[in-house]
């Protein structure tokens, strides 16, 4: 193999950055955050919180310490302008949860992509808790005005394993001071539960007789401030891991990446595809497991991904499709219809772009089938302004022999503003 592994740095975890900012604003006392992702999505969360009166200092790609004086659970103020959530589903849905506990009007909006994404999955349970919503332009879509207030305790069964839905309900219950019970079919990412427990609330997670996951919250009266060092984002690391698996004579080491099991579903899938990958465990960071990840050139073969595997790898499916395009044989993904309501319709985006560069691929209603090939690939890729589509096809295009043009490379700034410079450095001899 190669001499020494290339060291690849990835920015802070996006899901954790959103939550660290939100919980800091709601805590009693001063929080200290380091390693925040400075991408466009967390900036949307910061600017929404500022519009609600929170003093969130500017933060940048250095990941340096940010101190936030919390306003307490009841301390946010009525906004004088529309809350612009940009491209960020997490900002819009989790903020709807927080605002459900507040007795004032707020209007949430987003960019064209976010305006096309469903919101009733969150407004429906929050309405049952007692919040009121008005869809201003179209059913189930932003812009939406919200008025919260006194909330009821509910027991809610979610048909989807969605951390955004679960987190919105947990945040509403925490801010509103009411207990809540949520059932989801498979455990979705559990960062909100971990943070709530670390800050003084009591969240328990168990399994029902039928095998569903049951999460219960007994809210704390107030939340302690955070001392949080955000681990590297596994979802960003997945692109560079994949480059290393596919490129000739390549080995990378990615230090300090979050390896929470609810995020790591890509790991067992690529291991059974034949990946040469090692996780070197480090001490937990701020209640989240962390490891250095080492990946090297591998001979991959196709696999089958089924519904129960999807939630813990939902954001990694675009890059899995790229691995499948270079693996021997066929890869089939099913049970992933949620991909149709992400930053783009990712099933259509994946399949149309694979075809555009010369790979045989077919859409299924809830997934896709890809036939791997070793032929040189070339063509133009449409990102649909979706950062993960841009990065997945960026990796494919950086492999020797491939020539791929990406229509909107700038959209990677949503989750990794330094993606292209990191990839370029990795791909250069
Ligand atoms: C996220 C949850 C997931 C994921 C998104 C971030 C979160 O969405 O796709 O990128 O931070 O809670 P769903 O909850 O809709 O599955």
mmCIF file of N, CA and C and ligand atoms in Angstrom, residues 14-15 19 90 162-164 189 314-315 342, ligand 1:
data_model
loop_
_atom_site.group_PDB
_atom_site.id
_atom_site.type_symbol
_atom_site.label_atom_id
_atom_site.label_comp_id
_atom_site.label_asym_id
_atom_site.label_seq_id
_atom_site.Cartn_x
_atom_site.Cartn_y
_atom_site.Cartn_z
ATOM 1 N N UNK A 14 -22.647 18.338 11.653
ATOM 2 C CA UNK A 14 -23.722 19.292 11.369
ATOM 3 C C UNK A 14 -24.886 19.125 12.357
ATOM 4 N N UNK A 15 -25.329 17.900 12.566
ATOM 5 C CA UNK A 15 -26.459 17.674 13.488
ATOM 6 C C UNK A 15 -26.121 18.164 14.893
ATOM 7 N N UNK A 19 -27.738 21.446 17.235
ATOM 8 C CA UNK A 19 -28.271 21.202 18.578
ATOM 9 C C UNK A 19 -27.482 21.961 19.629
ATOM 10 N N UNK A 90 -33.214 20.763 9.315
ATOM 11 C CA UNK A 90 -33.045 20.621 10.761
ATOM 12 C C UNK A 90 -33.379 21.934 11.463
ATOM 13 N N UNK A 162 -37.436 9.352 12.076
ATOM 14 C CA UNK A 162 -36.888 10.671 11.734
ATOM 15 C C UNK A 162 -36.434 11.398 12.987
ATOM 16 N N UNK A 163 -35.130 11.709 13.022
ATOM 17 C CA UNK A 163 -34.594 12.436 14.179
ATOM 18 C C UNK A 163 -35.128 13.858 14.225
ATOM 19 N N UNK A 164 -35.479 14.403 13.080
ATOM 20 C CA UNK A 164 -36.005 15.771 13.084
ATOM 21 C C UNK A 164 -37.389 15.800 13.735
ATOM 22 N N UNK A 189 -31.111 9.003 14.706
ATOM 23 C CA UNK A 189 -29.968 9.582 15.436
ATOM 24 C C UNK A 189 -30.425 10.146 16.783
ATOM 25 N N UNK A 314 -28.907 7.405 6.294
ATOM 26 C CA UNK A 314 -29.765 8.112 5.341
ATOM 27 C C UNK A 314 -28.991 9.165 4.528
ATOM 28 N N UNK A 315 -28.070 9.875 5.176
ATOM 29 C CA UNK A 315 -27.350 10.933 4.448
ATOM 30 C C UNK A 315 -26.181 10.389 3.636
ATOM 31 N N UNK A 342 -35.504 14.794 0.661
ATOM 32 C CA UNK A 342 -34.316 15.433 1.237
ATOM 33 C C UNK A 342 -34.065 16.750 0.481
HETATM 34 C C1 LIG B 1 -31.007 15.204 10.799
HETATM 35 C C2 LIG B 1 -31.867 14.164 10.608
HETATM 36 C C3 LIG B 1 -32.029 13.467 9.323
HETATM 37 C C4 LIG B 1 -30.916 13.806 8.357
HETATM 38 C C5 LIG B 1 -30.585 15.265 8.336
HETATM 39 C C6 LIG B 1 -30.159 15.733 9.722
HETATM 40 C C7 LIG B 1 -30.914 15.798 12.137
HETATM 41 O O1 LIG B 1 -33.265 13.863 8.757
HETATM 42 O O2 LIG B 1 -31.223 13.369 7.062
HETATM 43 O O3 LIG B 1 -29.527 15.530 7.433
HETATM 44 O O4 LIG B 1 -29.940 16.541 12.406
HETATM 45 O O5 LIG B 1 -31.800 15.529 12.971
HETATM 46 P P1 LIG B 1 -34.655 13.095 9.109
HETATM 47 O O6 LIG B 1 -34.911 13.280 10.548
HETATM 48 O O7 LIG B 1 -35.691 13.766 8.272
HETATM 49 O O8 LIG B 1 -34.422 11.671 8.723
#
